[in-house]
mmCIF file of C-alpha atoms in Angstrom:
data_model
loop_
_atom_site.group_PDB
_atom_site.id
_atom_site.type_symbol
_atom_site.label_atom_id
_atom_site.label_comp_id
_atom_site.label_asym_id
_atom_site.label_seq_id
_atom_site.Cartn_x
_atom_site.Cartn_y
_atom_site.Cartn_z
ATOM 1 C CA MET A 1 -142.932 -41.398 -5.876
ATOM 2 C CA SER A 2 -146.419 -40.819 -4.788
ATOM 3 C CA ASN A 3 -146.331 -36.977 -4.438
ATOM 4 C CA MET A 4 -144.488 -34.676 -6.196
ATOM 5 C CA ASP A 5 -144.140 -31.744 -3.892
ATOM 6 C CA TYR A 6 -140.774 -30.659 -4.632
ATOM 7 C CA ASN A 7 -139.045 -28.963 -8.032
ATOM 8 C CA THR A 8 -135.241 -28.205 -8.875
ATOM 9 C CA SER A 9 -134.458 -25.641 -11.153
ATOM 10 C CA ILE A 10 -130.853 -25.043 -12.455
ATOM 11 C CA LEU A 11 -129.553 -21.988 -13.934
ATOM 12 C CA TYR A 12 -126.209 -22.201 -15.592
ATOM 13 C CA VAL A 13 -124.332 -20.786 -18.193
ATOM 14 C CA LYS A 14 -124.613 -22.316 -21.667
ATOM 15 C CA THR A 15 -121.537 -21.774 -24.170
ATOM 16 C CA PHE A 16 -121.999 -22.846 -27.874
ATOM 17 C CA GLU A 17 -119.314 -24.251 -30.289
ATOM 18 C CA ASP A 18 -119.071 -20.270 -31.644
ATOM 19 C CA GLY A 19 -118.503 -19.344 -28.262
ATOM 20 C CA THR A 20 -121.904 -17.653 -27.595
ATOM 21 C CA LYS A 21 -123.062 -17.768 -24.105
ATOM 22 C CA PHE A 22 -126.457 -17.932 -22.815
ATOM 23 C CA ILE A 23 -128.104 -17.947 -19.253
ATOM 24 C CA VAL A 24 -130.418 -21.131 -19.156
ATOM 25 C CA ASP A 25 -132.737 -22.160 -16.300
ATOM 26 C CA SER A 26 -133.577 -26.093 -16.655
ATOM 27 C CA CYS A 27 -136.277 -28.075 -14.888
ATOM 28 C CA GLY A 28 -135.707 -31.742 -16.263
ATOM 29 C CA GLN A 29 -138.304 -34.602 -16.128
ATOM 30 C CA ASN A 30 -136.888 -35.821 -13.272
ATOM 31 C CA SER A 31 -136.611 -32.617 -10.846
ATOM 32 C CA TRP A 32 -140.005 -33.094 -9.647
ATOM 33 C CA GLY A 33 -139.704 -35.532 -6.151
ATOM 34 C CA SER A 34 -141.796 -36.141 -3.053
ATOM 35 C CA THR A 35 -138.608 -35.103 -0.821
ATOM 36 C CA ALA A 36 -136.390 -31.721 -1.884
ATOM 37 C CA LYS A 37 -133.468 -34.223 -2.242
ATOM 38 C CA GLU A 38 -134.988 -36.272 -4.304
ATOM 39 C CA SER A 39 -136.064 -33.623 -6.862
ATOM 40 C CA CYS A 40 -132.364 -31.895 -6.177
ATOM 41 C CA ASP A 41 -130.908 -35.509 -7.210
ATOM 42 C CA GLY A 42 -133.325 -35.782 -10.332
ATOM 43 C CA ALA A 43 -132.560 -32.408 -11.579
ATOM 44 C CA ILE A 44 -128.522 -32.491 -10.993
ATOM 45 C CA ALA A 45 -128.890 -36.166 -12.965
ATOM 46 C CA ASP A 46 -130.737 -34.587 -15.861
ATOM 47 C CA PHE A 47 -128.236 -31.774 -16.170
ATOM 48 C CA VAL A 48 -125.001 -34.106 -16.220
ATOM 49 C CA ALA A 49 -127.253 -36.607 -18.601
ATOM 50 C CA GLU A 50 -127.387 -33.645 -20.874
ATOM 51 C CA GLY A 51 -123.760 -32.889 -20.825
ATOM 52 C CA GLY A 52 -123.705 -30.354 -18.241
ATOM 53 C CA VAL A 53 -120.945 -29.459 -16.011
ATOM 54 C CA ALA A 54 -120.551 -28.215 -12.358
ATOM 55 C CA GLN A 55 -118.702 -24.950 -13.132
ATOM 56 C CA ASP A 56 -121.133 -23.522 -15.641
ATOM 57 C CA ILE A 57 -123.984 -23.977 -12.725
ATOM 58 C CA LEU A 58 -125.098 -20.342 -11.424
ATOM 59 C CA SER A 59 -127.350 -21.443 -8.972
ATOM 60 C CA ILE A 60 -129.742 -24.451 -7.847
ATOM 61 C CA GLU A 61 -133.271 -23.811 -6.312
ATOM 62 C CA THR A 62 -135.718 -26.244 -4.941
ATOM 63 C CA VAL A 63 -139.383 -25.052 -4.012
ATOM 64 C CA LYS A 64 -141.821 -26.568 -2.090
ATOM 65 C CA LEU A 65 -145.196 -26.628 -3.919
#
């Protein structure tokens, strides 16, 4: 990865043990990439590694900077 031209963010619902819900926008450390696919794959991997589950995702957005 020589260029980090793309960044992906994941908007999702975070539910706490008491039932409280928040909308969270996440950009993990692997969300930067030299291609859109690399960026998206890294962001999803970070999301899953932090315990995220697919049904909580509201949107995934990749932008070229």
